[in-house]
Tab-separated table of C-alpha atoms in Angstrom:
chain	number	residue	atom	x	y	z
Y	1349	MET	CA	-21.966	24.690	-4.726
Y	1350	LYS	CA	-20.934	28.201	-5.716
Y	1351	ILE	CA	-18.711	30.381	-3.597
Y	1352	SER	CA	-19.117	34.127	-4.013
Y	1353	THR	CA	-16.424	36.148	-5.750
Y	1354	ASP	CA	-16.214	38.287	-2.662
Y	1355	ARG	CA	-15.362	35.290	-0.501
Y	1356	LEU	CA	-12.890	33.977	-3.057
Y	1357	SER	CA	-11.103	37.318	-3.235
Y	1358	ARG	CA	-9.486	36.638	0.139
Y	1359	TYR	CA	-7.234	34.079	-1.547
Y	1360	LYS	CA	-5.736	36.634	-3.902
Y	1361	GLY	CA	-2.413	38.309	-3.212
Y	1362	MET	CA	-1.836	36.507	0.071
Y	1363	LYS	CA	1.092	37.883	1.999
Y	1364	ARG	CA	2.912	36.561	5.001
Y	1365	ASP	CA	2.692	38.621	8.157
Y	1366	PHE	CA	6.111	37.549	9.439
Y	1367	SER	CA	8.080	38.679	6.413
Y	1368	GLU	CA	11.660	37.500	6.845
Y	1369	GLU	CA	12.801	40.400	4.656
Y	1370	ASP	CA	11.639	43.018	7.117
Y	1371	GLN	CA	11.668	41.349	10.507
Y	1372	ILE	CA	13.743	39.037	12.649
Y	1373	ASN	CA	11.823	35.860	13.286
Y	1374	LEU	CA	12.731	33.952	16.451
Y	1375	GLN	CA	9.994	31.313	16.117
Y	1376	PRO	CA	11.560	28.135	17.560
Y	1377	ILE	CA	10.226	25.812	14.865
Y	1378	GLN	CA	10.905	28.110	11.924
Y	1379	ARG	CA	14.583	29.061	11.963
Y	1380	GLY	CA	16.027	25.875	10.470
Y	1381	GLY	CA	13.436	25.801	7.710
Y	1382	VAL	CA	14.249	29.192	6.209
Y	1383	LEU	CA	14.936	28.524	2.544
Y	1384	THR	CA	18.277	29.025	0.897
Y	1385	GLU	CA	18.546	31.135	-2.250
Y	1386	GLU	CA	18.868	28.004	-4.354
Y	1387	ALA	CA	15.729	26.526	-2.799
Y	1388	ARG	CA	13.724	29.670	-3.477
Y	1389	ARG	CA	14.755	29.519	-7.115
Y	1390	ALA	CA	13.887	25.806	-7.245
Y	1391	LEU	CA	10.484	26.584	-5.750
Y	1392	LEU	CA	9.742	28.895	-8.688
Y	1393	GLU	CA	10.920	26.251	-11.162
Y	1394	PHE	CA	9.172	23.216	-9.634
Y	1395	GLY	CA	6.101	24.757	-7.990
Y	1396	ASP	CA	3.614	22.918	-10.209
Y	1397	GLY	CA	1.977	19.763	-8.835
Y	1398	TYR	CA	3.814	16.647	-9.966
Y	1399	SER	CA	6.714	18.682	-11.299
Y	1400	VAL	CA	9.394	16.080	-10.557
Y	1401	CYS	CA	7.560	13.340	-12.425
Y	1402	ASP	CA	8.442	14.408	-15.997
Y	1403	TRP	CA	10.945	11.562	-16.299
Y	1404	CYS	CA	9.444	8.942	-14.005
Y	1405	PRO	CA	10.828	5.604	-15.235
Y	1406	PRO	CA	7.863	3.555	-16.507
Y	1407	LYS	CA	9.230	0.168	-15.438
Y	1408	THR	CA	10.106	1.250	-11.912
Y	1409	ALA	CA	7.649	4.080	-11.421
Y	1410	ARG	CA	8.847	5.251	-8.072
Y	1411	LEU	CA	10.018	8.603	-6.719
Y	1412	ASP	CA	13.383	7.271	-5.564
Y	1413	MET	CA	14.108	5.974	-9.083
Y	1414	ILE	CA	13.826	9.358	-10.805
Y	1415	THR	CA	17.150	10.619	-12.128
Y	1416	ASP	CA	16.013	13.973	-13.572
Y	1417	PRO	CA	15.859	15.878	-11.263
Y	1418	PRO	CA	18.473	13.734	-9.482
Y	1419	ILE	CA	16.255	12.279	-6.755
Y	1420	GLN	CA	17.848	8.826	-6.881
Y	1421	GLN	CA	21.307	10.279	-6.293
Y	1422	PHE	CA	19.965	12.631	-3.626
Y	1423	TYR	CA	18.627	9.727	-1.567
Y	1424	LEU	CA	22.071	8.125	-1.644
Y	1425	ASP	CA	23.782	11.379	-0.699
Y	1426	LEU	CA	21.256	12.024	2.049
Y	1427	ALA	CA	21.869	8.608	3.583
Y	1428	GLU	CA	25.634	9.059	3.416
Y	1429	PHE	CA	25.432	12.514	4.964
Y	1430	LEU	CA	23.503	11.086	7.919
Y	1431	GLY	CA	25.840	8.121	8.349
Y	1432	MET	CA	23.091	5.714	7.332
Y	1433	ASP	CA	22.692	3.208	4.481
Y	1434	LEU	CA	19.328	4.193	2.994
Y	1435	ALA	CA	17.113	7.241	3.017
Y	1436	ARG	CA	13.636	8.168	1.917
Y	1437	VAL	CA	11.921	11.523	1.892
Y	1438	VAL	CA	8.445	11.357	3.405
Y	1439	THR	CA	5.864	13.985	4.163
Y	1440	ARG	CA	6.883	14.839	7.721
Y	1441	CYS	CA	9.030	13.614	10.570
Y	1442	ARG	CA	5.917	12.249	12.246
Y	1443	GLU	CA	5.134	10.101	9.200
Y	1444	ALA	CA	8.699	8.790	9.314
Y	1445	LYS	CA	8.141	7.779	12.946
Y	1446	PHE	CA	4.783	6.266	12.116
Y	1447	ILE	CA	6.250	4.224	9.263
Y	1448	ALA	CA	9.034	2.972	11.520
Y	1449	PHE	CA	6.604	2.071	14.311
Y	1450	ARG	CA	4.137	0.431	11.936
Y	1451	MET	CA	6.734	-1.633	10.114
Y	1452	LEU	CA	8.631	-2.701	13.242
Y	1453	GLY	CA	5.768	-3.447	15.608
Y	1454	SER	CA	2.611	-5.473	15.863
Y	1455	ALA	CA	-0.618	-4.334	17.493
Y	1456	GLY	CA	-0.215	-4.098	21.254
Y	1457	ASP	CA	3.589	-3.940	21.224
Y	1458	TYR	CA	5.359	-1.305	23.255
Y	1459	ILE	CA	7.571	1.597	22.233
Y	1460	VAL	CA	9.860	3.000	24.910
Y	1461	LEU	CA	10.289	6.743	24.439
Y	1462	ASP	CA	11.615	9.773	26.283
Y	1463	SER	CA	9.083	11.782	28.265
Y	1464	THR	CA	10.169	14.950	26.439
Y	1465	ALA	CA	9.173	13.477	23.080
Y	1466	HIS	CA	6.990	15.548	20.794
Y	1467	TYR	CA	3.264	14.765	20.921
Y	1468	SER	CA	3.426	13.421	17.389
Y	1469	SER	CA	5.657	10.588	18.610
Y	1470	TYR	CA	2.832	9.466	20.874
Y	1471	LEU	CA	0.200	9.804	18.168
Y	1472	ALA	CA	2.365	7.963	15.662
Y	1473	ALA	CA	2.641	5.085	18.133
Y	1474	GLU	CA	-1.097	5.115	18.767
Y	1475	LEU	CA	-1.932	5.122	15.063
Y	1476	ALA	CA	0.425	2.188	14.584
Y	1477	GLY	CA	-1.499	0.324	17.285
Y	1478	LEU	CA	1.360	0.441	19.778
Y	1479	ARG	CA	1.542	1.290	23.451
Y	1480	VAL	CA	4.127	3.601	25.002
Y	1481	ARG	CA	6.309	3.436	28.070
Y	1482	GLU	CA	8.024	6.682	29.036
Y	1483	VAL	CA	11.533	7.334	30.262
Y	1484	PRO	CA	11.454	10.127	32.873
Y	1485	HIS	CA	13.362	13.381	32.860
Y	1486	GLY	CA	14.940	15.134	35.818
Y	1487	ASP	CA	13.882	18.181	37.794
Y	1488	PRO	CA	13.977	21.836	36.787
Y	1489	PRO	CA	15.837	23.864	35.766
Y	1490	GLU	CA	17.761	21.241	33.743
Y	1491	TYR	CA	15.007	18.723	32.928
Y	1492	LYS	CA	17.766	16.313	31.920
Y	1493	LEU	CA	16.567	13.020	30.498
Y	1494	ASP	CA	17.419	9.945	32.565
Y	1495	THR	CA	18.784	7.988	29.617
Y	1496	SER	CA	19.910	5.058	31.785
Y	1497	ALA	CA	16.217	4.419	32.584
Y	1498	TYR	CA	15.699	3.021	29.071
Y	1499	ALA	CA	17.036	-0.300	30.412
Y	1500	THR	CA	14.597	-0.210	33.338
Y	1501	LYS	CA	11.680	0.457	31.016
Y	1502	ILE	CA	12.690	-2.327	28.650
Y	1503	GLU	CA	12.709	-4.698	31.623
Y	1504	GLU	CA	9.270	-3.452	32.704
Y	1505	VAL	CA	7.891	-4.158	29.244
Y	1506	ARG	CA	9.481	-7.591	29.177
Y	1507	ARG	CA	7.992	-8.463	32.587
Y	1508	GLU	CA	4.535	-7.300	31.519
Y	1509	THR	CA	4.374	-8.792	28.028
Y	1510	GLY	CA	7.006	-11.493	27.942
Y	1511	LYS	CA	8.721	-9.807	25.012
Y	1512	LEU	CA	10.883	-6.836	24.217
Y	1513	PRO	CA	9.557	-3.475	22.991
Y	1514	ALA	CA	9.244	-3.095	19.213
Y	1515	ALA	CA	11.631	-0.144	19.284
Y	1516	LEU	CA	13.158	2.585	21.394
Y	1517	LEU	CA	12.579	6.182	20.405
Y	1518	LEU	CA	14.929	8.898	21.571
Y	1519	THR	CA	14.379	12.571	20.802
Y	1520	HIS	CA	17.829	13.893	19.950
Y	1521	VAL	CA	16.982	17.506	20.748
Y	1522	GLU	CA	13.744	18.023	22.600
Y	1523	TYR	CA	11.387	20.842	21.761
Y	1524	LEU	CA	10.853	22.285	25.240
Y	1525	TYR	CA	14.318	23.277	26.431
Y	1526	GLY	CA	16.547	22.376	23.506
Y	1527	ASN	CA	18.374	19.739	25.567
Y	1528	VAL	CA	20.585	17.391	23.562
Y	1529	ALA	CA	20.236	13.748	24.599
Y	1530	ASP	CA	23.121	11.371	25.297
Y	1531	VAL	CA	22.492	9.133	22.300
Y	1532	LYS	CA	25.422	6.795	22.818
Y	1533	GLU	CA	24.202	5.655	26.221
Y	1534	VAL	CA	20.804	4.751	24.772
Y	1535	SER	CA	22.279	3.080	21.689
Y	1536	ARG	CA	24.435	0.920	23.970
Y	1537	ILE	CA	21.289	-0.166	25.829
Y	1538	ALA	CA	19.471	-0.794	22.548
Y	1539	ARG	CA	22.338	-2.918	21.286
Y	1540	ASP	CA	22.523	-4.906	24.544
Y	1541	TYR	CA	18.849	-5.823	24.217
Y	1542	GLY	CA	18.766	-6.121	20.436
Y	1543	VAL	CA	15.989	-3.544	20.112
Y	1544	PRO	CA	16.102	-1.044	17.203
Y	1545	LEU	CA	16.773	2.543	18.209
Y	1546	ILE	CA	14.975	5.351	16.380
Y	1547	LEU	CA	16.580	8.744	16.803
Y	1548	ASN	CA	14.213	11.623	16.224
Y	1549	CYS	CA	16.423	14.324	14.726
Y	1550	ALA	CA	13.687	16.837	13.889
Y	1551	TYR	CA	15.655	19.633	15.581
Y	1552	SER	CA	19.160	18.329	14.983
Y	1553	ALA	CA	19.956	16.747	11.608
Y	1554	GLY	CA	20.252	19.490	9.010
Y	1555	VAL	CA	21.467	22.124	11.430
Y	1556	MET	CA	24.095	20.260	13.471
Y	1557	PRO	CA	26.323	17.280	12.684
Y	1558	VAL	CA	24.555	13.922	13.056
Y	1559	ASP	CA	26.253	10.641	12.185
Y	1560	GLY	CA	23.927	7.705	12.749
Y	1561	ARG	CA	26.661	5.119	12.414
Y	1562	GLU	CA	28.867	6.817	14.950
Y	1563	LEU	CA	25.935	7.274	17.331
Y	1564	GLY	CA	24.912	3.647	16.897
Y	1565	VAL	CA	21.318	4.259	15.825
Y	1566	ASP	CA	19.234	2.071	13.521
Y	1567	ILE	CA	16.810	4.670	12.215
Y	1568	ILE	CA	16.910	8.439	11.923
Y	1569	THR	CA	13.828	10.546	11.409
Y	1570	SER	CA	14.001	14.228	10.642
Y	1571	SER	CA	12.035	17.200	9.403
Y	1572	GLY	CA	12.942	19.029	6.209
Y	1573	HIS	CA	10.833	22.064	6.976
Y	1574	LYS	CA	12.147	22.304	10.504
Y	1575	SER	CA	15.861	21.807	10.000
Y	1576	TRP	CA	16.834	21.364	6.350
Y	1577	ALA	CA	15.911	24.703	4.776
Y	1578	ALA	CA	13.043	23.067	2.912
Y	1579	SER	CA	9.385	23.868	2.334
Y	1580	ALA	CA	6.747	21.861	4.144
Y	1581	PRO	CA	5.905	19.063	4.046
Y	1582	THR	CA	9.165	17.168	4.030
Y	1583	GLY	CA	10.338	14.475	6.401
Y	1584	ILE	CA	13.293	12.131	6.309
Y	1585	LEU	CA	13.444	8.452	7.127
Y	1586	ALA	CA	16.971	7.042	7.108
Y	1587	LEU	CA	17.896	3.524	8.109
Y	1588	GLN	CA	20.658	0.999	8.334
Y	1589	LYS	CA	20.700	-1.779	5.758
Y	1590	SER	CA	19.799	-4.377	8.387
Y	1591	LEU	CA	16.274	-2.931	8.580
Y	1592	GLU	CA	15.689	-2.552	4.847
Y	1593	GLU	CA	13.507	-5.634	4.482
Y	1594	LYS	CA	11.240	-4.599	7.333
Y	1595	LEU	CA	10.956	-0.875	6.696
Y	1596	LEU	CA	11.006	-0.828	2.930
Y	1597	ALA	CA	8.946	-3.958	2.355
Y	1598	ARG	CA	7.110	-3.982	-0.991
Y	1599	GLY	CA	3.372	-4.187	-1.504
Y	1600	LYS	CA	1.931	-7.708	-1.613
Y	1601	VAL	CA	-1.753	-6.965	-2.100
Y	1602	GLU	CA	-3.526	-8.334	-5.172
Y	1603	GLY	CA	-6.858	-7.228	-6.613
Y	1604	ASP	CA	-9.306	-10.139	-6.590
Y	1605	ILE	CA	-10.830	-9.195	-9.961
Y	1606	THR	CA	-8.039	-7.398	-11.767
Y	1607	LYS	CA	-5.186	-9.436	-10.234
Y	1608	ARG	CA	-3.276	-6.169	-10.114
Y	1609	LYS	CA	-0.154	-6.196	-7.935
Y	1610	PHE	CA	2.139	-3.382	-6.860
Y	1611	VAL	CA	5.371	-5.153	-6.094
Y	1612	GLN	CA	7.539	-2.147	-7.063
Y	1613	LYS	CA	5.883	0.077	-4.490
Y	1614	GLU	CA	7.195	0.401	-0.961
Y	1615	LEU	CA	4.322	-0.328	1.386
Y	1616	GLY	CA	5.290	2.005	4.225
Y	1617	MET	CA	5.676	4.897	1.803
Y	1618	LEU	CA	2.294	4.120	0.189
Y	1619	GLY	CA	4.182	4.419	-3.081
Y	1620	CYS	CA	5.513	7.883	-3.855
Y	1621	THR	CA	5.688	10.364	-1.008
Y	1622	VAL	CA	6.583	13.985	-1.864
Y	1623	PRO	CA	6.361	14.316	-5.641
Y	1624	GLY	CA	6.951	18.010	-6.093
Y	1625	ALA	CA	8.192	21.360	-4.852
Y	1626	PRO	CA	8.940	20.540	-1.185
Y	1627	LEU	CA	11.269	17.689	-2.152
Y	1628	VAL	CA	13.058	19.897	-4.656
Y	1629	THR	CA	13.627	22.626	-2.066
Y	1630	LEU	CA	15.143	19.993	0.220
Y	1631	MET	CA	17.459	18.919	-2.591
Y	1632	ALA	CA	18.328	22.457	-3.636
Y	1633	SER	CA	19.278	23.418	-0.076
Y	1634	PHE	CA	21.298	20.248	0.469
Y	1635	PRO	CA	24.733	21.637	-0.523
Y	1636	GLU	CA	24.276	24.549	1.874
Y	1637	VAL	CA	22.975	22.208	4.599
Y	1638	VAL	CA	26.096	20.047	4.210
Y	1639	ALA	CA	28.190	23.188	4.606
Y	1640	ARG	CA	26.210	24.785	7.412
Y	1641	VAL	CA	26.389	21.903	9.871
Y	1642	GLU	CA	30.146	22.561	9.901
Y	1643	ARG	CA	29.369	26.011	11.272
Y	1644	TRP	CA	27.365	24.643	14.207
Y	1645	GLY	CA	30.042	25.810	16.635
Y	1646	GLU	CA	29.406	29.414	15.643
Y	1647	GLU	CA	25.654	28.943	16.045
Y	1648	LEU	CA	26.300	27.796	19.624
Y	1649	GLU	CA	28.543	30.811	20.241
Y	1650	LYS	CA	25.709	33.092	19.139
Y	1651	VAL	CA	23.034	31.525	21.324
Y	1652	ARG	CA	25.324	31.369	24.353
Y	1653	PHE	CA	26.184	35.025	23.846
Y	1654	LEU	CA	22.509	35.991	23.646
Y	1655	VAL	CA	21.576	33.910	26.693
Y	1656	SER	CA	24.369	35.435	28.759
Y	1657	GLU	CA	23.243	38.904	27.683
Y	1658	LEU	CA	19.525	38.285	28.341
Y	1659	GLU	CA	20.343	36.917	31.787
Y	1660	LYS	CA	21.595	40.393	32.649
Y	1661	ILE	CA	17.950	41.447	32.661
Y	1662	GLU	CA	16.447	41.243	36.121
Y	1663	GLY	CA	14.582	37.944	36.622
Y	1664	THR	CA	15.742	36.245	33.426
Y	1665	VAL	CA	17.064	32.679	33.636
Y	1666	GLN	CA	17.725	30.130	30.892
Y	1667	MET	CA	15.987	26.800	31.471
Y	1668	GLY	CA	17.395	23.432	30.435
Y	1669	MET	CA	20.963	22.186	30.448
Y	1670	ARG	CA	23.888	24.606	30.485
Y	1671	PRO	CA	25.822	25.684	28.573
Y	1672	LYS	CA	23.477	25.639	25.617
Y	1673	GLN	CA	24.130	22.784	23.187
Y	1674	HIS	CA	21.386	23.850	20.806
Y	1675	THR	CA	19.964	27.116	19.527
Y	1676	LEU	CA	16.399	26.361	20.681
Y	1677	THR	CA	16.158	28.150	24.003
Y	1678	HIS	CA	13.646	28.454	26.819
Y	1679	VAL	CA	13.898	31.341	29.256
Y	1680	GLU	CA	11.995	32.263	32.375
Y	1681	THR	CA	11.493	36.005	32.658
Y	1682	GLU	CA	10.010	36.892	36.028
Y	1683	GLY	CA	10.878	40.555	35.493
Y	1684	PHE	CA	8.814	40.861	32.326
Y	1685	TYR	CA	6.039	38.902	34.028
Y	1686	ARG	CA	5.889	41.451	36.854
Y	1687	VAL	CA	5.662	44.231	34.287
Y	1688	SER	CA	2.814	42.405	32.537
Y	1689	GLN	CA	0.745	42.292	35.728
Y	1690	ALA	CA	0.474	46.063	35.766
Y	1691	HIS	CA	0.262	46.532	31.998
Y	1692	LYS	CA	-3.100	47.073	30.282
Y	1693	ARG	CA	-2.086	44.555	27.595
Y	1694	LYS	CA	-1.017	42.042	30.274
Y	1695	GLY	CA	1.310	39.393	28.843
Y	1696	PHE	CA	0.833	40.708	25.317
Y	1697	PHE	CA	2.890	43.792	26.094
Y	1698	LEU	CA	6.145	41.947	25.418
Y	1699	TYR	CA	4.947	40.745	22.011
Y	1700	ASP	CA	3.802	44.286	21.185
Y	1701	GLU	CA	7.099	45.825	22.193
Y	1702	LEU	CA	9.102	43.283	20.214
Y	1703	ARG	CA	6.866	43.651	17.187
Y	1704	GLU	CA	7.326	47.397	17.305
Y	1705	ARG	CA	11.063	46.706	17.074
Y	1706	LYS	CA	10.498	44.330	14.126
Y	1707	ILE	CA	11.097	41.147	16.090
Y	1708	VAL	CA	8.517	38.364	15.804
Y	1709	GLY	CA	8.168	34.719	16.730
Y	1710	ILE	CA	7.927	34.942	20.518
Y	1711	GLN	CA	4.502	33.556	21.299
Y	1712	ALA	CA	2.002	36.361	21.795
Y	1713	GLY	CA	0.713	36.623	25.357
Y	1714	LEU	CA	3.722	35.021	27.039
Y	1715	SER	CA	5.889	37.086	29.341
Y	1716	ARG	CA	6.767	34.740	32.226
Y	1717	HIS	CA	8.562	32.221	30.071
Y	1718	PHE	CA	8.999	31.749	26.348
Y	1719	LYS	CA	11.057	29.993	23.737
Y	1720	PHE	CA	13.123	31.324	20.886
Y	1721	ASN	CA	15.622	30.082	18.359
Y	1722	THR	CA	18.615	32.001	17.034
Y	1723	TYR	CA	19.593	29.508	14.336
Y	1724	GLY	CA	20.879	31.184	11.190
Y	1725	LEU	CA	20.776	34.745	12.506
Y	1726	THR	CA	23.787	36.888	11.755
Y	1727	TRP	CA	25.809	38.372	14.609
Y	1728	ASP	CA	24.302	41.772	13.786
Y	1729	GLN	CA	20.822	40.304	14.133
Y	1730	VAL	CA	21.693	38.604	17.432
Y	1731	ARG	CA	22.992	41.891	18.813
Y	1732	TYR	CA	19.891	43.653	17.501
Y	1733	VAL	CA	17.703	41.186	19.456
Y	1734	ARG	CA	19.807	41.728	22.581
Y	1735	ASP	CA	19.506	45.503	22.264
Y	1736	ALA	CA	15.738	45.277	21.767
Y	1737	PHE	CA	15.255	43.236	24.945
Y	1738	PHE	CA	17.512	45.617	26.910
Y	1739	ASP	CA	15.560	48.559	25.549
Y	1740	ILE	CA	12.227	47.053	26.600
Y	1741	ALA	CA	13.552	46.094	30.033
Y	1742	LYS	CA	14.841	49.606	30.683
Y	1743	LYS	CA	11.622	51.188	29.414
Y	1744	TYR	CA	9.715	49.349	32.147
Y	1745	GLY	CA	12.240	49.933	34.912
Y	1746	LEU	CA	13.849	46.486	35.009
Y	1747	ARG	CA	17.460	46.360	36.059
Y	1748	VAL	CA	19.967	45.417	33.366
Y	1749	SER	CA	23.208	44.566	35.118
L	1046	MET	CA	17.956	33.542	-24.502
L	1047	THR	CA	14.199	33.006	-24.830
L	1048	ILE	CA	11.675	35.279	-23.181
L	1049	SER	CA	10.832	32.648	-20.581
L	1050	GLU	CA	14.512	32.139	-19.754
L	1051	GLY	CA	14.850	35.884	-19.375
L	1052	VAL	CA	11.853	36.083	-17.070
L	1053	LYS	CA	13.328	33.313	-14.901
L	1054	GLU	CA	16.656	35.094	-14.817
L	1055	VAL	CA	15.059	38.307	-13.607
L	1056	ALA	CA	13.067	36.399	-10.970
L	1057	GLY	CA	16.334	34.760	-9.863
L	1058	GLU	CA	17.998	38.154	-9.447
L	1059	MET	CA	15.050	39.312	-7.359
L	1060	VAL	CA	15.359	36.198	-5.185
L	1061	LYS	CA	18.997	37.146	-4.653
L	1062	LEU	CA	17.889	40.568	-3.440
L	1063	GLN	CA	15.282	39.022	-1.158
L	1064	GLN	CA	17.936	36.820	0.408
L	1065	LEU	CA	20.103	39.838	1.052
L	1066	LEU	CA	17.173	41.632	2.669
L	1067	ARG	CA	16.558	38.595	4.862
L	1068	ARG	CA	20.161	38.479	5.972
L	1069	THR	CA	20.212	42.158	6.864
L	1070	SER	CA	16.699	42.593	8.285
L	1071	PRO	CA	15.340	44.614	9.876
L	1072	SER	CA	17.877	47.441	9.683
L	1073	HIS	CA	19.241	46.652	6.194
L	1074	LYS	CA	22.626	48.127	6.921
L	1075	PHE	CA	24.557	46.976	3.873
L	1076	SER	CA	28.265	46.330	3.906
L	1077	ASP	CA	30.275	47.388	0.848
L	1078	ASP	CA	30.038	43.803	-0.465
L	1079	ASP	CA	26.279	43.738	0.108
L	1080	ARG	CA	25.824	47.000	-1.735
L	1081	LYS	CA	27.932	45.724	-4.634
L	1082	LEU	CA	25.939	42.492	-4.796
L	1083	PHE	CA	22.658	44.409	-4.632
L	1084	LEU	CA	23.545	46.853	-7.396
L	1085	GLU	CA	25.034	44.177	-9.638
L	1086	ALA	CA	21.869	42.077	-9.348
L	1087	ILE	CA	19.724	45.080	-10.231
L	1088	GLY	CA	22.023	45.884	-13.167
L	1089	ARG	CA	21.757	42.332	-14.538
L	1090	ALA	CA	17.988	42.358	-14.062
L	1091	GLU	CA	17.665	45.695	-15.883
L	1092	GLU	CA	19.755	44.428	-18.773
L	1093	THR	CA	17.701	41.248	-19.025
L	1094	LEU	CA	14.437	43.174	-18.839
L	1095	ARG	CA	15.552	45.345	-21.743
L	1096	ARG	CA	16.431	42.227	-23.721
L	1097	ILE	CA	13.033	40.676	-22.923
L	1098	ALA	CA	11.263	43.858	-23.986
L	1099	GLY	CA	13.157	43.724	-27.274
L	1100	GLU	CA	12.275	40.062	-27.805
L	1101	ALA	CA	8.636	40.652	-26.945
L	1102	SER	CA	8.287	43.393	-29.552
L	1103	PHE	CA	8.840	40.768	-32.280
L	1104	HIS	CA	6.025	38.492	-31.015
């Protein structure tokens, strides 16, 4: 099948619309994944396909055994940084959850998870053949998770099935309001029942301090492209030693004709996971990630400042728990919504106005409520965003007190 | 320094400039340190480019 040159020409000279060099990007899922300088250099060096496999050891041909580039050492450092015993880099956080579910559970088992979990947590459970039982969250505007209800849900599962759930999943920072969960309460419950606790750190590890041992969790999953200044796809699966046999079990299959076996390969990983540029960007950014989590306090200062400023605009209220414990923020903006009702562009007016001021990442079409993330912005950029919103509010006659 | 090393060095200096642009977007108001960093990177890149051009003339 031939494809015309004209059609193929669209793949030449592709450029990104949201250029970070010329605009401020507030996209909630993108801030923590902005590459460091070292990662951008590494991307140029290791962009080719299997670029990390030059020195794959022939006797233990596995990604985590490669020492040049120093992947083997990186996995050890990654685990230590997270307060865990072992770590693997996988394709995405959702694969890390799937692997954990698949290796811990059997078909029909239950997972107990928070009702603010990302959709991929549900799909990962479904693909692993598991059922889910949800822990509820509270009412608006806080939407606080009822962490104590994990015990109730475990009991419900036990009554229904006669056994405990395969695992508990807790989303450390949920994607809707940026609420930070009380991990220690859930880990105490998990320990009491002897059920492994998986902490989904997609929005937390890599931007804020996370110590799995101190929190009492058995497994951490995270997202390199969301929170570790890495290219996609990169996910992290970190675990305590006690779960090594289950999660990192080796392949046992044997070919009936060839008698081939793959006993060096880790079954859940399907062998090697991310053999190229994304993994190297994760590694290259690691020193800066280790340093930047120490500056989390300043990131919170910036988001709290911006929230307090935006709430001066008529009708603007931050949703979720207060004060902000994370830079992912959800605001309701009744004032801008009223403006949109009379505007020819309706809800798109806000996006247009922001774009004109070189601010992107607020979802186009939303004016009544939207999310943003200030992670990694400089103070000048935060103040620039504040000024832009004030400017737009005043332009349309909204009070800024 | 080989030509390919030189090319990588120039690309690295350009990445440095991109990072600076990202940190100062969209207004690009440079501090004195930023300006120094920017000009030094350009200076190194220019010097390397000249060296590469010299090397290339022998190939």
